[in-house]
Coordinates of C-alpha atoms and ligand atoms in Angstrom, one line a residue:
X292 CA 127.4 64.9 118.3
X293 CA 130.5 66.0 116.4
X294 CA 129.6 65.8 112.7
X295 CA 126.6 67.8 111.5
X296 CA 125.2 68.9 108.1
X297 CA 123.2 72.0 107.0
X298 CA 121.0 72.2 104.0
X299 CA 118.5 74.7 102.5
X300 CA 115.4 73.4 100.8
X301 CA 112.1 74.5 99.1
X302 CA 111.8 78.2 98.1
X303 CA 114.8 80.4 98.8
X304 CA 114.2 83.0 101.4
X305 CA 116.3 86.2 102.4
X306 CA 118.2 85.3 105.6
X307 CA 119.0 81.5 104.5
X308 CA 122.7 82.6 104.1
X309 CA 122.7 84.3 107.6
X310 CA 121.4 80.9 109.0
X311 CA 124.0 78.9 107.2
X312 CA 126.8 81.2 108.2
X313 CA 125.7 80.8 111.9
X314 CA 125.3 77.1 111.8
X315 CA 128.8 76.8 110.5
X316 CA 130.4 79.3 112.8
X317 CA 128.6 78.2 115.9
X318 CA 129.4 74.6 115.2
X319 CA 133.1 75.1 114.5
X320 CA 133.2 77.2 117.8
X321 CA 132.0 74.1 119.6
X322 CA 134.6 71.9 118.0
X323 CA 132.1 70.2 115.6
X324 CA 132.7 69.4 111.8
X325 CA 130.1 71.1 109.7
X326 CA 129.2 69.8 106.2
X327 CA 127.3 71.9 103.7
X328 CA 124.8 69.8 101.8
X329 CA 124.1 71.4 98.3
X330 CA 120.8 71.6 96.5
X331 CA 118.7 70.3 99.4
X332 CA 117.4 66.7 99.6
X333 CA 118.3 66.2 95.8
X334 CA 122.0 67.1 96.6
X335 CA 121.8 64.9 99.7
X336 CA 120.8 61.8 97.6
X337 CA 123.5 62.7 95.1
X338 CA 126.1 63.1 97.9
X339 CA 126.7 66.8 97.0
X340 CA 128.4 67.3 100.4
X341 CA 131.4 69.4 101.3
X342 CA 133.0 70.3 104.8
X343 CA 132.7 74.0 105.5
X344 CA 135.1 76.2 107.4
X345 CA 134.9 79.7 108.8
X346 CA 135.9 81.4 105.6
X347 CA 133.6 79.3 103.4
X348 CA 130.6 81.4 104.9
X349 CA 132.5 84.8 104.7
X350 CA 130.8 87.6 103.0
X351 CA 127.4 86.1 102.6
X352 CA 125.5 87.7 105.5
X353 CA 124.1 90.4 103.5
X354 CA 123.1 88.4 100.4
X355 CA 119.6 86.9 99.5
X356 CA 119.1 83.6 98.1
X357 CA 121.2 80.6 99.4
X358 CA 124.9 79.8 98.7
X359 CA 124.1 76.1 99.2
X360 CA 121.5 76.4 96.4
X361 CA 118.0 74.9 97.0
X362 CA 115.9 72.4 95.2
X363 CA 112.6 70.5 95.2
X364 CA 113.2 66.9 95.2
X365 CA 110.6 64.3 93.9
X366 CA 113.0 61.5 94.6
X367 CA 113.4 62.3 98.3
X368 CA 109.6 61.8 98.6
X369 CA 110.2 58.1 97.9
X370 CA 111.3 55.4 100.4
X371 CA 114.2 54.7 98.1
X372 CA 115.3 58.1 97.9
X373 CA 115.2 58.5 101.7
X374 CA 117.1 55.2 102.3
X375 CA 119.7 56.4 99.8
X376 CA 120.0 59.6 101.6
X377 CA 120.6 57.8 104.9
X378 CA 123.3 55.7 103.3
X379 CA 125.1 58.9 102.1
X380 CA 124.8 60.4 105.5
X381 CA 126.3 57.3 107.3
X382 CA 129.2 57.3 104.6
X383 CA 130.0 60.8 105.9
X384 CA 129.4 59.9 109.5
X385 CA 126.8 62.9 109.7
X386 CA 124.4 62.2 112.6
X387 CA 122.4 65.5 112.6
X388 CA 121.3 68.1 110.0
X389 CA 120.1 71.6 110.4
X390 CA 117.2 71.8 107.6
X391 CA 116.5 75.5 106.7
X392 CA 113.2 75.5 104.6
X393 CA 109.4 75.7 104.8
X394 CA 106.7 73.3 105.9
X395 CA 107.7 70.7 103.1
X396 CA 111.3 70.8 104.0
X397 CA 110.4 70.2 107.7
X398 CA 108.2 67.2 106.7
X399 CA 111.1 65.8 104.6
X400 CA 113.3 66.3 107.8
X401 CA 110.7 64.3 109.9
X402 CA 111.2 61.3 107.4
X403 CA 114.8 61.3 108.1
X404 CA 114.3 61.7 111.8
X405 CA 112.2 58.7 111.8
X406 CA 115.2 56.8 110.2
X407 CA 117.5 57.9 112.9
X408 CA 119.0 61.2 111.9
X409 CA 118.5 64.1 114.3
X410 CA 117.0 67.1 112.6
X411 CA 116.8 70.6 113.7
X412 CA 114.3 72.5 111.5
X413 CA 114.8 76.3 110.8
X414 CA 111.7 77.9 109.4
X415 CA 113.2 79.5 106.2
X416 CA 110.3 80.7 104.0
X417 CA 108.9 84.2 103.2
X418 CA 105.4 82.9 103.5
X419 CA 105.1 82.9 107.4
X420 CA 103.0 80.0 107.2
X421 CA 104.3 77.7 109.9
X422 CA 102.0 77.5 112.9
X423 CA 104.5 76.9 115.6
X424 CA 106.3 80.1 115.1
X425 CA 105.5 83.8 115.1
X426 CA 107.7 84.5 112.3
X427 CA 109.8 82.6 109.7
X428 CA 113.2 83.7 108.3
X429 CA 112.6 85.8 105.1
X430 CA 109.2 87.2 105.9
X431 CA 110.2 90.5 107.2
X432 CA 112.4 91.3 104.2
X433 CA 109.6 90.1 101.8
X434 CA 107.2 92.5 103.6
X435 CA 109.7 95.4 103.2
X436 CA 110.2 94.6 99.5
X437 CA 106.4 94.7 99.0
X438 CA 106.2 98.0 101.1
X439 CA 108.8 99.6 98.9
X440 CA 107.0 98.5 95.7
X441 CA 103.6 99.7 97.0
X442 CA 105.2 103.2 97.8
X443 CA 106.2 103.4 94.2
X444 CA 102.9 102.2 92.9
X445 CA 101.0 104.6 95.1
X446 CA 102.7 107.6 93.3
X447 CA 101.4 106.5 89.9
X448 CA 98.1 105.3 91.2
X449 CA 97.4 108.8 92.8
X450 CA 98.8 110.7 89.6
X451 CA 96.3 108.7 87.2
X452 CA 93.6 108.4 89.9
X453 CA 93.6 104.7 89.3
X454 CA 92.9 101.7 91.6
X455 CA 95.8 99.3 91.6
X456 CA 95.5 95.6 92.8
X457 CA 99.0 94.4 94.0
X458 CA 99.2 90.7 94.2
X459 CA 101.6 89.1 96.6
X460 CA 102.9 85.7 97.5
X461 CA 102.3 83.6 100.6
X462 CA 100.6 80.5 99.3
X463 CA 97.6 79.8 101.7
X464 CA 98.8 82.3 104.2
X465 CA 97.8 85.9 103.9
X466 CA 100.5 87.4 106.3
X467 CA 102.5 89.2 103.6
X468 CA 99.4 90.8 102.3
X469 CA 98.3 91.7 105.9
X470 CA 101.6 93.2 107.1
X471 CA 102.6 95.1 104.0
X472 CA 98.9 96.1 103.5
X473 CA 98.7 97.6 107.0
X474 CA 102.1 99.3 107.0
X475 CA 101.5 100.3 103.3
X476 CA 98.2 101.9 103.9
X477 CA 96.4 99.6 101.6
X478 CA 92.6 100.5 101.3
X479 CA 91.5 96.9 101.0
X480 CA 93.3 93.6 101.9
X481 CA 92.3 90.4 100.6
X482 CA 93.6 87.3 102.3
X483 CA 92.6 83.6 102.0
X484 CA 91.9 83.4 105.8
X485 CA 89.0 85.9 105.5
X486 CA 85.9 85.8 103.2
X487 CA 85.6 88.9 101.1
X488 CA 82.6 90.7 99.6
X489 CA 83.2 92.4 96.2
X490 CA 80.5 94.9 97.0
X491 CA 82.2 96.0 100.2
X492 CA 85.6 96.4 98.4
X493 CA 83.9 98.6 95.8
X494 CA 81.9 100.6 98.4
X495 CA 85.2 101.4 100.1
X496 CA 86.7 102.5 96.9
X497 CA 83.7 104.7 95.9
X498 CA 83.7 106.2 99.5
X499 CA 87.3 107.0 99.2
X500 CA 86.8 108.7 95.9
X501 CA 83.9 110.8 97.4
X502 CA 86.2 112.2 100.2
X503 CA 88.9 113.2 97.6
X504 CA 91.2 110.1 97.6
X505 CA 93.2 109.9 94.5
X506 CA 94.7 106.3 94.8
X507 CA 93.3 103.0 95.8
X508 CA 95.6 100.1 96.6
X509 CA 94.2 96.7 96.8
X510 CA 96.5 94.2 98.6
X511 CA 95.7 90.6 97.3
X512 CA 97.2 87.5 98.6
X513 CA 97.9 84.8 95.9
X514 CA 95.9 82.3 97.9
X515 CA 92.6 84.3 97.5
X516 CA 90.8 82.2 94.9
X517 CA 89.9 84.7 92.3
X518 CA 91.8 85.5 89.1
X519 CA 93.4 88.9 89.7
X520 CA 92.5 90.2 86.2
X521 CA 88.8 89.1 86.7
X522 CA 88.8 91.0 90.0
X523 CA 90.2 94.1 88.3
X524 CA 87.4 94.0 85.7
X525 CA 84.8 93.7 88.4
X526 CA 86.1 96.5 90.4
X527 CA 86.4 98.7 87.2
X528 CA 82.8 97.6 86.3
X529 CA 81.3 98.4 89.7
X530 CA 83.3 101.6 90.6
X531 CA 84.0 103.1 87.2
X532 CA 87.6 103.6 88.3
X533 CA 90.4 102.5 86.0
X534 CA 91.9 99.4 87.6
X535 CA 95.4 98.1 87.1
X536 CA 97.2 94.9 88.2
X537 CA 100.6 94.4 89.5
X538 CA 101.9 90.9 90.3
X539 CA 105.1 91.1 92.4
X540 CA 105.9 87.4 92.1
X541 CA 109.4 86.5 92.5
X542 CA 110.6 90.0 93.1
X543 CA 109.6 89.4 96.7
X544 CA 111.8 86.3 97.1
X545 CA 115.2 87.8 96.6
X546 CA 117.2 90.8 98.1
X547 CA 119.4 91.5 101.0
X548 CA 117.8 90.4 104.4
X549 CA 116.7 93.0 106.9
X550 CA 118.4 93.3 110.3
X551 CA 115.3 91.6 111.7
X552 CA 115.7 88.4 109.4
X553 CA 119.5 88.3 110.0
X554 CA 118.9 88.4 113.7
X555 CA 116.2 85.7 113.6
X556 CA 118.4 83.4 111.4
X557 CA 121.4 83.9 113.6
X558 CA 119.6 83.3 116.9
X559 CA 117.7 80.2 115.6
X560 CA 120.9 78.6 114.1
X561 CA 122.7 79.2 117.4
X562 CA 119.9 77.3 119.2
X563 CA 119.9 74.4 116.6
X564 CA 123.6 73.8 117.0
X565 CA 123.3 73.9 120.8
X566 CA 120.6 71.2 120.7
X567 CA 122.6 69.0 118.3
X568 CA 125.8 69.4 120.4
X569 CA 123.8 68.4 123.5
X570 CA 122.3 65.3 121.7
X571 CA 118.7 66.5 121.9
X572 CA 115.9 64.9 119.8
X573 CA 114.7 66.4 116.6
X574 CA 113.1 69.9 117.0
X575 CA 111.6 72.7 115.1
X576 CA 113.1 76.0 116.1
X577 CA 110.9 79.0 116.2
X578 CA 110.3 82.5 117.9
X579 CA 107.2 83.0 120.1
X580 CA 106.7 86.3 122.0
X581 CA 110.2 87.4 121.3
X582 CA 111.7 84.1 122.8
X583 CA 113.6 81.5 120.7
X584 CA 111.7 78.2 121.1
X585 CA 112.3 74.5 120.3
X586 CA 109.2 72.2 119.8
X587 CA 109.3 68.5 119.2
X588 CA 109.5 68.4 115.3
X589 CA 106.4 66.2 114.8
X590 CA 104.3 68.0 117.2
X591 CA 105.3 71.4 115.7
X592 CA 104.1 70.4 112.2
X593 CA 100.5 69.7 113.6
X594 CA 100.1 73.2 115.0
X595 CA 97.7 75.4 112.7
X596 CA 98.7 78.9 111.9
X597 CA 96.4 81.3 113.7
X598 CA 95.4 84.4 111.5
X599 CA 95.9 87.7 113.4
X600 CA 92.2 89.2 113.0
X601 CA 93.2 92.1 115.4
X602 CA 95.7 93.3 112.7
X603 CA 93.2 92.7 109.9
X604 CA 90.6 94.8 111.7
X605 CA 93.1 97.6 112.6
X606 CA 94.1 97.8 108.8
X607 CA 90.5 98.2 108.0
X608 CA 89.8 100.9 110.5
X609 CA 92.9 102.9 109.4
X610 CA 92.0 102.8 105.8
X611 CA 88.4 103.9 106.0
Ligands
LIG297 P1 108.3 76.9 100.5 O1 107.4 77.3 101.7 O2 109.3 78.0 100.2 O3 107.6 76.4 99.4 P2 108.8 74.2 101.4 O4 110.0 73.7 102.2 O5 107.4 74.1 101.9 O6 109.3 75.7 101.1 P3 108.4 72.2 99.3 O7 108.5 72.1 98.0 O8 107.0 71.9 99.9 O9 108.9 73.5 99.9 O10 109.3 71.0 100.1 C1 110.7 71.0 99.7 C2 111.1 69.6 99.5 O11 111.0 68.8 100.7 C3 110.4 68.8 98.5 O12 110.8 69.0 97.3 C4 110.6 67.4 98.9 O13 111.8 66.9 98.5 C5 110.7 67.5 100.5 N1 109.4 66.9 101.1 C6 108.2 67.9 101.1 N2 107.2 67.3 101.7 C7 107.7 66.0 102.0 C8 107.1 64.8 102.6 N3 105.9 64.8 103.1 N4 107.9 63.8 102.7 C9 109.2 63.7 102.3 N5 109.8 64.9 101.7 C10 109.1 66.0 101.5

């Protein structure tokens, strides 16, 4: 394969730029032509495609977001949109694409793959919600962003002897809450994968107060189906402790990627280019037990995300 494309799709994630840079530079090093497809599948349909060179990805490694921009495309979900995308790709002579995005972007890639384009999917999402890989690009940065926010919130929470609920992203996956909760010393972690008992949460808060604890951080994943303000009111009513809410929202999506996310992005992109160069079939690139992996794309998307109950229990023991 000599002509390849790269696009970013779905929500932006820190490290997407590191991945784009590595796709372009590894591709050029192998003598390939690399085309940047702007604004995800929407841009693909519109033909927003430009050849990239070494300098077009200069000075982006440390930047959050994506220089290729990203989009959610309704048109691409239709057969007509997908046929149009194929025609655009054939006009450019592009035979393979590195798709950097979350679960939906990979599913979009699978549609193209079934129409004859080779797709290498790179997991680019802060949510860490793809079952076939231990980590996604952007997750580590998001966890560190939440951690730094929790460190600040804890100061105020202690000074005023308040409880604070910190609501974090992750859609149906509780990993951001779990990792930032454990490393940030949260007293309670609420994730969609585990049922929670409001009485247990409140008991822990009261026990903490009785042993002289000043602050209480409750880390709540957005996927837990209870309104966060309602939860605050319940806690206040049951514990008598003033309870505030901080919703971190998009603050978690931006920012300079951590070393770990840059490394992950660079290694996964190298693998994707290598596979395209060798004319391999469509794959989803991941990391398992520290090794870069490549699963068949369709199979990868059927793998359910396991929840790390060991970490969940450890976080509970450490915060009693
Ligand atoms: P994030 O995890 O950050 O939300 P994502 O990749 O899961 O990222 P989605 O909005 O689900 O984000 O998907 C991105 C785009 O991929 C959609 O706007 C759509 O164009 C395409 N897409 C998603 N699912 C499908 C599908 N089943 N078939 C075709 N295209 C799809």
